[in-house]
Coordinates of C-alpha atoms in Angstrom, one line a residue:
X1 CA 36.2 -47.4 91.3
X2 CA 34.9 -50.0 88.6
X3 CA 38.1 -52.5 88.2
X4 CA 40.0 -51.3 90.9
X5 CA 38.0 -50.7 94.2
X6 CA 35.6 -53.3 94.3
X7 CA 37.5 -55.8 95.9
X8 CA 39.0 -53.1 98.6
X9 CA 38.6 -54.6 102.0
X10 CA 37.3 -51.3 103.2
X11 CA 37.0 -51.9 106.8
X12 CA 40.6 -53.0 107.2
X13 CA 41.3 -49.5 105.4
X14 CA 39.2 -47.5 107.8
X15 CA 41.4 -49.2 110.6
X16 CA 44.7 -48.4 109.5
X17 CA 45.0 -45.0 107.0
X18 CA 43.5 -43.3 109.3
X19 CA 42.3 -39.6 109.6
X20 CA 42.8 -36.1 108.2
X21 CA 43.9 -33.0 110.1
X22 CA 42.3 -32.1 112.5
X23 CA 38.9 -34.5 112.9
X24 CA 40.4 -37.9 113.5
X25 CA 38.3 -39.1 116.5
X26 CA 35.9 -41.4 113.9
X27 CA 38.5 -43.8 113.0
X28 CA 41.0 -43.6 116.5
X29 CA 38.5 -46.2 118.5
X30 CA 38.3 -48.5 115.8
X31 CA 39.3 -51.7 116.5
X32 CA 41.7 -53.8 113.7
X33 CA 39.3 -55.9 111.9
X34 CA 41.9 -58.9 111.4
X35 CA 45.4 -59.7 112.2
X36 CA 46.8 -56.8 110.1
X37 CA 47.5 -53.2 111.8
X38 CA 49.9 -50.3 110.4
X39 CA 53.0 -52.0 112.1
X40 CA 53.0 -54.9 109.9
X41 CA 51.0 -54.0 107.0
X42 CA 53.4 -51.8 105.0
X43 CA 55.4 -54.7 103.8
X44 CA 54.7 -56.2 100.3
X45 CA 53.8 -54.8 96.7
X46 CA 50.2 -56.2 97.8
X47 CA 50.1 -54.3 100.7
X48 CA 50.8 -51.1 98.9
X49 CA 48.8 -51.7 96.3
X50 CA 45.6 -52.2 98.7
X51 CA 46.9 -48.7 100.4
X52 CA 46.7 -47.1 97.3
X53 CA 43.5 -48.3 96.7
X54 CA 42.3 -47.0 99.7
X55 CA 43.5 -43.4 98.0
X56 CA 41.4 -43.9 95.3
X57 CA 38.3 -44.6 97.2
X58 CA 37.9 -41.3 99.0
X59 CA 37.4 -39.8 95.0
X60 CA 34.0 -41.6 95.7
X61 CA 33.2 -40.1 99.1
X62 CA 30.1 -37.7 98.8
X63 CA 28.3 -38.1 102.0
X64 CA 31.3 -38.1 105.0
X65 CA 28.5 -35.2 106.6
X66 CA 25.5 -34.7 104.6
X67 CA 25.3 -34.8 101.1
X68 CA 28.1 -32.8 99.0
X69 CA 28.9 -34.5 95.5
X70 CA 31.7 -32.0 94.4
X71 CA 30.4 -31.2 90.8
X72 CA 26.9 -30.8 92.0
X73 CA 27.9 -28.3 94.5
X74 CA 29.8 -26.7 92.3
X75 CA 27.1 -26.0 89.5
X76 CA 24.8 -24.9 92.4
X77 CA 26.9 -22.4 93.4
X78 CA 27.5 -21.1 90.0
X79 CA 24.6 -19.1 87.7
X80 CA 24.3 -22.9 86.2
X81 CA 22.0 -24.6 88.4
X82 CA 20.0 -23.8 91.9
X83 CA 19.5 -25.5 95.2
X84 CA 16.0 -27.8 94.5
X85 CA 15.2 -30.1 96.2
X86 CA 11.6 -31.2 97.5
X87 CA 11.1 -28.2 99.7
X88 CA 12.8 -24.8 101.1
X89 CA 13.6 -27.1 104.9
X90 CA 14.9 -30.1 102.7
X91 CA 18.5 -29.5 102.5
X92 CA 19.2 -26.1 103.8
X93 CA 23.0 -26.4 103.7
X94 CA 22.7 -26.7 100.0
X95 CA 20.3 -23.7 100.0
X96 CA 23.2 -22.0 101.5
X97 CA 25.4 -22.5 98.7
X98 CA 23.0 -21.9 96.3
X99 CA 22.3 -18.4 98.1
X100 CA 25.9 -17.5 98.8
X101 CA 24.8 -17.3 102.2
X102 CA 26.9 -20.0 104.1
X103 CA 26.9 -20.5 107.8
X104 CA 30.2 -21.5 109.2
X105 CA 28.5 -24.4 111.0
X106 CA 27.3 -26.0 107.4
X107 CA 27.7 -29.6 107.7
X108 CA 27.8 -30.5 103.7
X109 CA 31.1 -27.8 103.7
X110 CA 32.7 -29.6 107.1
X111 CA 31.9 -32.6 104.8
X112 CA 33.8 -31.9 102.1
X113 CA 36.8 -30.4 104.4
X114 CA 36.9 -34.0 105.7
X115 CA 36.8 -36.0 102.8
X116 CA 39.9 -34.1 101.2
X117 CA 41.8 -34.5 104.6
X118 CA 40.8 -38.2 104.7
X119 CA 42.1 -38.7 101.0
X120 CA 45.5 -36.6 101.5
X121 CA 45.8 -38.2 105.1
X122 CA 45.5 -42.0 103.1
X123 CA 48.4 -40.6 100.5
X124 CA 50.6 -38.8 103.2
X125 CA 50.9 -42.6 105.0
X126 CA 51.4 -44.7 102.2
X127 CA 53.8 -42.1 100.6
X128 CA 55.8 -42.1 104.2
X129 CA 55.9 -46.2 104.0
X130 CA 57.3 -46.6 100.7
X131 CA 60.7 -46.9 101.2
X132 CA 60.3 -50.4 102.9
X133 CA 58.1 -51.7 100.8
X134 CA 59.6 -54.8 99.4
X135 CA 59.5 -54.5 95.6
X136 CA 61.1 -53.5 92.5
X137 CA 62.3 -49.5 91.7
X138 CA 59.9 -49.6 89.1
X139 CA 56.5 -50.5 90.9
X140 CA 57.4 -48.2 93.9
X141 CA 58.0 -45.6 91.1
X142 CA 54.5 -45.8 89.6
X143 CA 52.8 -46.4 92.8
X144 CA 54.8 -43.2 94.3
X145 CA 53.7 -41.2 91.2
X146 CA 50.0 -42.5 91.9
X147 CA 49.7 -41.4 95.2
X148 CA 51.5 -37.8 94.8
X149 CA 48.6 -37.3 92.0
X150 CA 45.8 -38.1 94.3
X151 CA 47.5 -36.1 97.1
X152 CA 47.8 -33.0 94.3
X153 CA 43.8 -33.5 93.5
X154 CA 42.6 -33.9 97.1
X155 CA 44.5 -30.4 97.7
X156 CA 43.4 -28.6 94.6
X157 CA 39.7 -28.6 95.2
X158 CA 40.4 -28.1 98.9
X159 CA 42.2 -24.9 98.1
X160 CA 40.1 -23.9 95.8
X161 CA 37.3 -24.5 97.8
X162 CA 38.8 -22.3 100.9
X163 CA 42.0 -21.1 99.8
X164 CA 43.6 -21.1 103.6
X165 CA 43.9 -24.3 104.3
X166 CA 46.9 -26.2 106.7
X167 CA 49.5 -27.9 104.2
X168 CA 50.3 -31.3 105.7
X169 CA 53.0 -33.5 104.0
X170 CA 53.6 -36.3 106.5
X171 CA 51.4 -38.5 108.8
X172 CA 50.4 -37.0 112.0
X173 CA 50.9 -39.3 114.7
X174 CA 50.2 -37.5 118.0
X175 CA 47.9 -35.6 118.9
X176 CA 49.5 -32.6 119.9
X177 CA 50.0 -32.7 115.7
X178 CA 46.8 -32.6 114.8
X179 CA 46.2 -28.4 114.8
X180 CA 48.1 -27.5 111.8
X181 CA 48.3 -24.0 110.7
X182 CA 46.7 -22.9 107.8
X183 CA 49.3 -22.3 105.0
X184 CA 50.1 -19.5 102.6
X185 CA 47.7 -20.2 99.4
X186 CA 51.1 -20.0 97.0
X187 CA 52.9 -22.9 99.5
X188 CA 49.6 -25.3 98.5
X189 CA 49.3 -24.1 95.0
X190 CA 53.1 -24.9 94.5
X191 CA 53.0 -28.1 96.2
X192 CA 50.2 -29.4 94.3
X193 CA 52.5 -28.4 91.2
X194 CA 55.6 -30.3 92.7
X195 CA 53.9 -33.2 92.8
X196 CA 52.3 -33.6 89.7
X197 CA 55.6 -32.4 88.2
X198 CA 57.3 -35.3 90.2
X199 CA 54.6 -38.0 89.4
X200 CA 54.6 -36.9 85.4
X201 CA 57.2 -39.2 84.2
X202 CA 56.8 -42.0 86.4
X203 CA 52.8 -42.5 85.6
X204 CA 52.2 -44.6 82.2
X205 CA 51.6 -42.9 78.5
X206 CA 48.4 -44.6 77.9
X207 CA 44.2 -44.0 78.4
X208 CA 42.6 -44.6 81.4
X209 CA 41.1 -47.7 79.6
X210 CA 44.3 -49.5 79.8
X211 CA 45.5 -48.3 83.2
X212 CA 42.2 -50.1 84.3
X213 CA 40.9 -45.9 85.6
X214 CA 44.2 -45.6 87.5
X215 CA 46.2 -42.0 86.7
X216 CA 48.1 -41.9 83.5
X217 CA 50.8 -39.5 82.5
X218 CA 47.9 -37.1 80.5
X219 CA 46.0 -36.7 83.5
X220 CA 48.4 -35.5 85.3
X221 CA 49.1 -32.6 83.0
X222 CA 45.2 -31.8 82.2
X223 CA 45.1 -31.9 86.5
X224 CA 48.5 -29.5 86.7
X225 CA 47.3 -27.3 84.0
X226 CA 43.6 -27.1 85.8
X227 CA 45.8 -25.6 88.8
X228 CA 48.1 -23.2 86.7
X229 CA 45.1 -21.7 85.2
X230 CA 43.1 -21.5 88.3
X231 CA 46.5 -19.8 90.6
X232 CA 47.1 -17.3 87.6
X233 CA 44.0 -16.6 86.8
X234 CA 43.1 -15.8 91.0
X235 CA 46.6 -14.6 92.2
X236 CA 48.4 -13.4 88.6
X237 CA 51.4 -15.8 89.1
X238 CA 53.1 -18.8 88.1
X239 CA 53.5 -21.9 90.2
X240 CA 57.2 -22.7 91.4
X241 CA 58.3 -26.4 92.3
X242 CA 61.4 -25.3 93.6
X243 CA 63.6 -26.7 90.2
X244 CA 60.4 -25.8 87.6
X245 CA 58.2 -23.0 86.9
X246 CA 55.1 -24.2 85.7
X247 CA 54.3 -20.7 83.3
X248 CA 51.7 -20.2 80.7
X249 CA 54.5 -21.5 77.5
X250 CA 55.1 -24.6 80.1
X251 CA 51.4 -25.4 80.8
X252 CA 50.7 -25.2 77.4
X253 CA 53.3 -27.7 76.0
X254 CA 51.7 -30.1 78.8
X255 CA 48.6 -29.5 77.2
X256 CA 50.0 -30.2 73.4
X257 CA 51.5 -33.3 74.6
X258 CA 48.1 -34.8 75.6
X259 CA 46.8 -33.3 72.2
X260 CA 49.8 -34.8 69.6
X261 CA 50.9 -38.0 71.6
X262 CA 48.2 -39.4 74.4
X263 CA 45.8 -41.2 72.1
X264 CA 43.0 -39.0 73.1
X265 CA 40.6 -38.1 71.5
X266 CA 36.6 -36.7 71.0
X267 CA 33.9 -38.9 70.7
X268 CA 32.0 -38.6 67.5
X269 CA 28.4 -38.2 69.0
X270 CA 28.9 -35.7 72.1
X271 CA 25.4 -37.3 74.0
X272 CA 27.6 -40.8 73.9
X273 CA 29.7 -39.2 76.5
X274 CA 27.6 -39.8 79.3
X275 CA 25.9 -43.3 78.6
X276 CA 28.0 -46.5 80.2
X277 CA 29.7 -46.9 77.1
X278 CA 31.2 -43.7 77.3
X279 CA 32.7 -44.2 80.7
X280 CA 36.7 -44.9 80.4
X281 CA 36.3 -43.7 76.4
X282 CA 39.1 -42.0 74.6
X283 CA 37.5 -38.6 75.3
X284 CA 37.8 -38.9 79.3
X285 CA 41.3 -38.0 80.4
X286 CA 40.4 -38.6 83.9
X287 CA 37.5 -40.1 85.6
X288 CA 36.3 -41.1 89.0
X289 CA 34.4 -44.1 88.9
X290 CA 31.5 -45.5 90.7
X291 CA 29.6 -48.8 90.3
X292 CA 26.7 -51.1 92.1
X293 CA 28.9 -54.1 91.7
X294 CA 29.3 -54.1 95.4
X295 CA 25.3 -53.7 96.5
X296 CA 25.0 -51.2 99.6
X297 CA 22.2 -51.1 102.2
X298 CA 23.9 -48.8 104.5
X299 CA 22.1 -45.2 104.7
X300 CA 24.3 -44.9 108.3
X301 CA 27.5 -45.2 106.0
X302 CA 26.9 -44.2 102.7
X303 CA 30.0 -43.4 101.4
X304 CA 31.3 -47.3 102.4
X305 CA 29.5 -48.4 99.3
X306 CA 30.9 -47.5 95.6
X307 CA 27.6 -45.8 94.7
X308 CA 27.1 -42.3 93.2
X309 CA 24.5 -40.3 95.2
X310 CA 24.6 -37.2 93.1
X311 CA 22.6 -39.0 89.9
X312 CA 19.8 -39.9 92.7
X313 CA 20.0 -36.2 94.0
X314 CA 19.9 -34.7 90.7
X315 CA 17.0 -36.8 89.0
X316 CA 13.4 -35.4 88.6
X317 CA 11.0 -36.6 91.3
X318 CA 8.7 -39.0 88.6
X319 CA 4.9 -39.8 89.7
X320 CA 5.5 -42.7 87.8
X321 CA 8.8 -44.4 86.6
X322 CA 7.3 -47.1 84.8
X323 CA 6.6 -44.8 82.5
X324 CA 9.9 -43.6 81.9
X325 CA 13.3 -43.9 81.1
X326 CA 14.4 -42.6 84.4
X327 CA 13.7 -43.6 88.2
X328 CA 12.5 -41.0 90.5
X329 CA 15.0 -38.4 91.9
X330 CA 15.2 -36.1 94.4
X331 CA 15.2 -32.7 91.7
X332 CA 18.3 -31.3 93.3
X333 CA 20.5 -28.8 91.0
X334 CA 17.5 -27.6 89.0
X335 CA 19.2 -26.1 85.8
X336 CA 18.8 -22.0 85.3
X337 CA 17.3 -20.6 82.5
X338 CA 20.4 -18.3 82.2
X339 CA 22.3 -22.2 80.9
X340 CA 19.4 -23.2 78.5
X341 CA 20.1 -19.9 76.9
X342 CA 23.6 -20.2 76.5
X343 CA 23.2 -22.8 74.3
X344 CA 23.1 -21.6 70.2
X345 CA 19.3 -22.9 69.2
X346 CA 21.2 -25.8 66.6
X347 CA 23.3 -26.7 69.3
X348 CA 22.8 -30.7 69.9
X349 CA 24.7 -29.8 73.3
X350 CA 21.6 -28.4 75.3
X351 CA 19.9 -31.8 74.3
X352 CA 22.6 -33.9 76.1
X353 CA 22.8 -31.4 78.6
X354 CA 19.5 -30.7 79.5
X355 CA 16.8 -33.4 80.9
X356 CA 13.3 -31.0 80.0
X357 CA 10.4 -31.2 81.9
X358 CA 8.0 -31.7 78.8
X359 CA 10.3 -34.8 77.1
X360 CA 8.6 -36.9 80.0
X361 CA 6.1 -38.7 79.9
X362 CA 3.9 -38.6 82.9
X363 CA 3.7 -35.8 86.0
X364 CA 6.3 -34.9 88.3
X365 CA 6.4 -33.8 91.1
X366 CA 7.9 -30.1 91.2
X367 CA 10.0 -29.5 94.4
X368 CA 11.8 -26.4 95.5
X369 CA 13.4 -24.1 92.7
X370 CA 12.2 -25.6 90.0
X371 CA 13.0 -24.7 86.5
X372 CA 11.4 -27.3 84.3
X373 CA 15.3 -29.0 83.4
X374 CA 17.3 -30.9 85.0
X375 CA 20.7 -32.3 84.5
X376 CA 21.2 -35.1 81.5
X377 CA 24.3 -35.8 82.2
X378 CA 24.1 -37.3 85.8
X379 CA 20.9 -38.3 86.4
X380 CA 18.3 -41.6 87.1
X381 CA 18.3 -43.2 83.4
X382 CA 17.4 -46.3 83.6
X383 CA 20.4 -47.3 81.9
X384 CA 22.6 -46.8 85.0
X385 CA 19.6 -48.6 86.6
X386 CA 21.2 -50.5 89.9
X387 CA 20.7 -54.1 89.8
X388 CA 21.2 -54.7 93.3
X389 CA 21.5 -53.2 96.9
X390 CA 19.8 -50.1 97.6
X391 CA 18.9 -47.9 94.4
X392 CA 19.3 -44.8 95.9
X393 CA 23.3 -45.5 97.5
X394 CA 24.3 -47.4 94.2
X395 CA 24.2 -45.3 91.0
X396 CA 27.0 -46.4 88.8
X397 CA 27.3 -43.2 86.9
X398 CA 31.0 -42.2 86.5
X399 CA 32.3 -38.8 86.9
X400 CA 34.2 -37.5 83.7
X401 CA 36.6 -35.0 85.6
X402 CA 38.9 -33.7 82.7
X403 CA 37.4 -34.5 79.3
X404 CA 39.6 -34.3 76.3
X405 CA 37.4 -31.2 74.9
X406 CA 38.1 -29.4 78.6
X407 CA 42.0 -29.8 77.3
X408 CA 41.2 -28.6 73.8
X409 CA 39.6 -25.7 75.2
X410 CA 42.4 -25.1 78.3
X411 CA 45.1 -25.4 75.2
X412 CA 43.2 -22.7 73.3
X413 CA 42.8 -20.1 76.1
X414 CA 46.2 -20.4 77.1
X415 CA 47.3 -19.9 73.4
X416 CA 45.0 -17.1 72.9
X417 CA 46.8 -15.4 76.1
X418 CA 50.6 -16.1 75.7
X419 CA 50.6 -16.9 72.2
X420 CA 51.9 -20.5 70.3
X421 CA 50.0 -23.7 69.5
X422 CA 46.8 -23.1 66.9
X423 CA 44.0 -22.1 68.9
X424 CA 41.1 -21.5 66.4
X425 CA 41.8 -25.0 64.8
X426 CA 41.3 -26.3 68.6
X427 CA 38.5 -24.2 69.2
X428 CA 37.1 -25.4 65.7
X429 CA 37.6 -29.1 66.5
X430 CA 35.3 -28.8 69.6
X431 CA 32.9 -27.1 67.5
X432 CA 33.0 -29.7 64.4
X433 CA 31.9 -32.3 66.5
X434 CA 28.7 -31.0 66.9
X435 CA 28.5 -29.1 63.6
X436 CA 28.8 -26.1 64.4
X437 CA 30.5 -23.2 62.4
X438 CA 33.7 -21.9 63.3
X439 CA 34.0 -18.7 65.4
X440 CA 37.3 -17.0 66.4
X441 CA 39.4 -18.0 68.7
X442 CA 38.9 -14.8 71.5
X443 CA 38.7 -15.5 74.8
X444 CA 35.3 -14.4 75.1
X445 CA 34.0 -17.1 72.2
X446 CA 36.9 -19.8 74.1
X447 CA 35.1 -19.1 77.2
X448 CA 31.4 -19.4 76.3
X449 CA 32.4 -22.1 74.8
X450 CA 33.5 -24.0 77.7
X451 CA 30.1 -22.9 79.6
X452 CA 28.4 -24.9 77.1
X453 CA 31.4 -27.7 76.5
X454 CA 31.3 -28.8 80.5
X455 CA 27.9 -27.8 81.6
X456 CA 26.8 -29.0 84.6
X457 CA 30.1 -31.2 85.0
X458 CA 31.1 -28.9 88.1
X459 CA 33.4 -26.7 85.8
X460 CA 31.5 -23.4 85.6
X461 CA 32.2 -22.3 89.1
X462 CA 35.9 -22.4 89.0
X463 CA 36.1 -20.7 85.5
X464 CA 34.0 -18.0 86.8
X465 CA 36.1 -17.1 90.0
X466 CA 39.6 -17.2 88.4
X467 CA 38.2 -14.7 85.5
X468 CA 37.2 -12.3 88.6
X469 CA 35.5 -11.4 91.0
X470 CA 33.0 -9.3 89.1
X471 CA 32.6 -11.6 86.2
X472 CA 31.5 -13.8 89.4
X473 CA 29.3 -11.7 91.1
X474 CA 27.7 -10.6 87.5
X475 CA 27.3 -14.1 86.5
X476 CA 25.9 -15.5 89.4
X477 CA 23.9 -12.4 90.6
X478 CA 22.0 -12.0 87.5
X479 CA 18.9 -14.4 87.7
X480 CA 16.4 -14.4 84.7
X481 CA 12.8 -16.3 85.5
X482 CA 12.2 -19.3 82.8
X483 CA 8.8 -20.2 81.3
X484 CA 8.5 -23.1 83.6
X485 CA 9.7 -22.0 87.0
X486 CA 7.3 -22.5 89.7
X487 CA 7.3 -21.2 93.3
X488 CA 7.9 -17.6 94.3
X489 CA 10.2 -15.6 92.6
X490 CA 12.3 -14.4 95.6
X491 CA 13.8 -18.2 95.4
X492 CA 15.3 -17.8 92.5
X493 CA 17.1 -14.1 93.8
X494 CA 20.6 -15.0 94.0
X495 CA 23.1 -12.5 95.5
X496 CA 26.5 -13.7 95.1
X497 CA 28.7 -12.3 97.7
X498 CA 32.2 -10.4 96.3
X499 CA 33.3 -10.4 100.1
X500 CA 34.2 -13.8 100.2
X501 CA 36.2 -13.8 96.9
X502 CA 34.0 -17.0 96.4
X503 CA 35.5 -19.0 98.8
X504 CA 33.9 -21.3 101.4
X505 CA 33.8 -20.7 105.1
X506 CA 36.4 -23.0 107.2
X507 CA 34.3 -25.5 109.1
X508 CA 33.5 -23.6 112.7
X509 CA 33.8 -27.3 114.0
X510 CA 37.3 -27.2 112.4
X511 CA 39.0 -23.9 114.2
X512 CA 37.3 -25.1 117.8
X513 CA 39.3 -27.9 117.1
X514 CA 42.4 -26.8 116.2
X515 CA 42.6 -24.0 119.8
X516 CA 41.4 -21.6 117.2
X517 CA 44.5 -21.8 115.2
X518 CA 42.9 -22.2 112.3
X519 CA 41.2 -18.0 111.3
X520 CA 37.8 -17.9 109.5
X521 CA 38.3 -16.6 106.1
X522 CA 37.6 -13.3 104.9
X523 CA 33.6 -12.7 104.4
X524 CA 32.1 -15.1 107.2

């Protein structure tokens, strides 16, 4: 992350917080890089601070097997964007998603299942080393609280991503360890809640300008309420930390917290949000950042860099950048017409959303899938232009995970359904900022809205499943053919399948592993 990672000593990491579950043969043969090894490394405030750094540094990872940036996938699989690519045979595991259609031996999904088990692997150690960590209550507080949020992130897109997944807590030292069973979806669900419940007061009451992009206080309720909404909306029921129930009237007051006391806020021009200014601005209430500060070479290692592939991946492939304000892309996550037309025709929104095929300036090349617009959002502008190391590995183009309007618009919903708070007025103030007239605050008008809010910010998806199955299969089976899609129409056929309640395949590579302990999920 800009400010924090780029003086991680990333090898000496790799050594010593080792592995996830199940697929820890990578790092075992590593040899220490210096003096240091996990014996005598937990010691010092330094020491735990470079561990917790190390934490942080797997929100980067989007190429631990193939190429699977999290929001991009996300959009793919929803009715927002497509596959792309240069051609059908370039990246048929993202095809896969895109077509609902996943083989259990996909390396981007193993990818992902890895770089979640890294990240909550990383946490699980330092977390079991803090109590002899010399320094004061206060520090180990903070850095305790840190590390239980990045453990509650790393498994709330891993359950959402494959609901039955094995719920590990504590390092796993032997081998015989390693196969854990997968866990009851409720157990991870609640744990994720117990830990962002436990980190909440500990973590500082300020933006994630002054914590420097570490986790505040607010982003740990936007992150719990993320999860509340997502379990009740799927499963119907609350989440249960053992002393708190996190309920609708409970989510919500986390959510009118960040609104009446966190200092954040909406930017007044909503295409500002995505330029280099906007990174760490009042509006983002949690980000993962990503800079060329350390130049990268490494096509072997890409993820050792602190790059952002997805902007390369989603760019349009230009005949000639010179021309432009963008370097060529690879034209992956094409945008559907189905999102264009979401967008009210005044709408500044579509603008910032949508990079179109005729605003450029010379030819492009049209690859697989495409739709004439691409994402605006994260893409090749030249101002994220790498000034060193290897353009392609070193886009510095932060991710804006939970934007203040994403809380507005959570608040609202959540309102609307239990009653309490004012949801049109936080409905309305999304809409003023781009001058728009009011609408009323329904869920149907609260939940269009957030189509258009968060497009292509690897949202959609999510808010899809845990309205319903059908609203899913509806959404994302419904393909409509836009003026400037080329290529035969059968590409763009999208068949969502119901069967797998949206849910990605566990990794085949995964249950071999584990003695088959680990079961395929339903649909595969």
């Amino acid at each position: 992350m800009k400010n924090i990672l780029k003086n991680t000593p990333k090898l000496l990491l790799a050594a010593i917080l080792v592995c996830g579950t199940t697929s820890c043969d990578d790092f075992l043969d590593l040899k220490p890089q210096d003096t240091r090894t996990e014996d005598n490394f937990y010691r010092t405030e330094a020491d735990a601070r470079e561990a917790l750094t190390g934490i942080y540094d797997v929100l980067q990872w989007n190429t631990v097997t193939g190429y699977h940036p999290t929001p991009m996938l996300l959009d793919i699989a929803s009715d927002d964007a497509y596959a792309g690519g240069g051609s059908r045979t370039d990246a048929p595991n993202i095809i896969e998603v895109d077509m609902h259609n996943i083989l259990t031996t996909n390396l981007e999904i193993h990818g992902l299942w890895r770089k979640h088990f890294f990240g909550i692997s990383r946490a699980n150690l330092l977390l079991s080393k803090m109590e002899n960590i010399e320094a004061s209550d206060a520090v180990k507080a903070r850095l305790t609280a840190e590390a239980k949020f990045l453990r509650a992130h790393f498994y709330l897109d891993l359950v959402r991503f494959y609901e039955n997944v094995p719920l590990v807590l504590e390092p796993l030292v032997e081998a015989s360890e390693f196969s854990q069973p997968q866990a009851a979806p409720k157990a991870v669900y609640d744990q994720i809640a117990k830990d962002l419940e436990e980190a909440i007061p500990d973590l500082p009451e300020t933006t994630l300008a002054a914590s420097q992009g570490r986790a505040t206080k607010w982003a740990a309720k936007a992150l719990l309420a993320k999860a509340f909404l997502f379990y009740n909306g799927v499963y119907g029921q609350n989440l249960e930390t053992g002393s708190i129930t996190v309920d609708a009237p409970r989510t919500l007051q986390h959510l009118q917290d960040i609104i009446t006391q966190s200092g954040h806020g909406l930017l007044p021009n909503y295409a500002d949000i995505f330029t280099p200014a906007g990174e760490f601005s009042v509006e983002s209430v949690w980000e993962i950042g990503y800079s060329d500060e350390n130049p990268w070479f490494d096509w072997g290692f890409v993820h050792g860099g602190e790059g952002n592939i997805q902007p390369q991946m989603q760019g349009p492939r230009l005949q000639d950048p010179a021309a432009e304000q963008y370097q060529s892309g690879w034209s992956f996550a094409p945008a559907t017409q189905s999102l264009y037309n979401a967008f009210e025709e005044n709408d500044p929104r579509r603008e910032a959303t949508l990079l179109l095929e005729t605003e450029l300036e010379g030819s492009i090349d049209r690859g697989y899938q495409h739709t004439g617009y691409f994402s605006q959002k994260y893409t090749t502008a030249n101002a994220y232009k790498p000034t060193a190391g290897q353009q392609e590995l070193n886009w510095g183009n932060n991710y804006r995970a939970i934007r203040y309007a994403d809380v507005l618009l959570m608040a609202a919903e959540l309102a609307v359904k239990s009653g309490g708070g004012t949801p049109q007025d936080w409905l309305d103030m999304v809409r003023d900022r781009v001058d728009l007239p009011s609408k009323p605050a329904t869920l149907d008008n609260i939940y269009q809205e957030r189509r258009v809010e968060l497009a292509l910010e690897g949202q959609r998806y999510w808010d899809l499943l845990r309205r319903g199955i059908n609203v899913a299969d509806q959404a994302i089976s419904s393909t409509q053919i836009g003026p400037f899609y080329t290529g035969d129409p059968i590409d763009y056929n999208i068949d969502f399948k119901p069967a797998t309640n949206g849910f990605f395949p566990i990794p085949q590579s995964e249950i071999d592993l584990s003695g088959r302990l680990l079961q395929q999920n339903s649909g595969y």
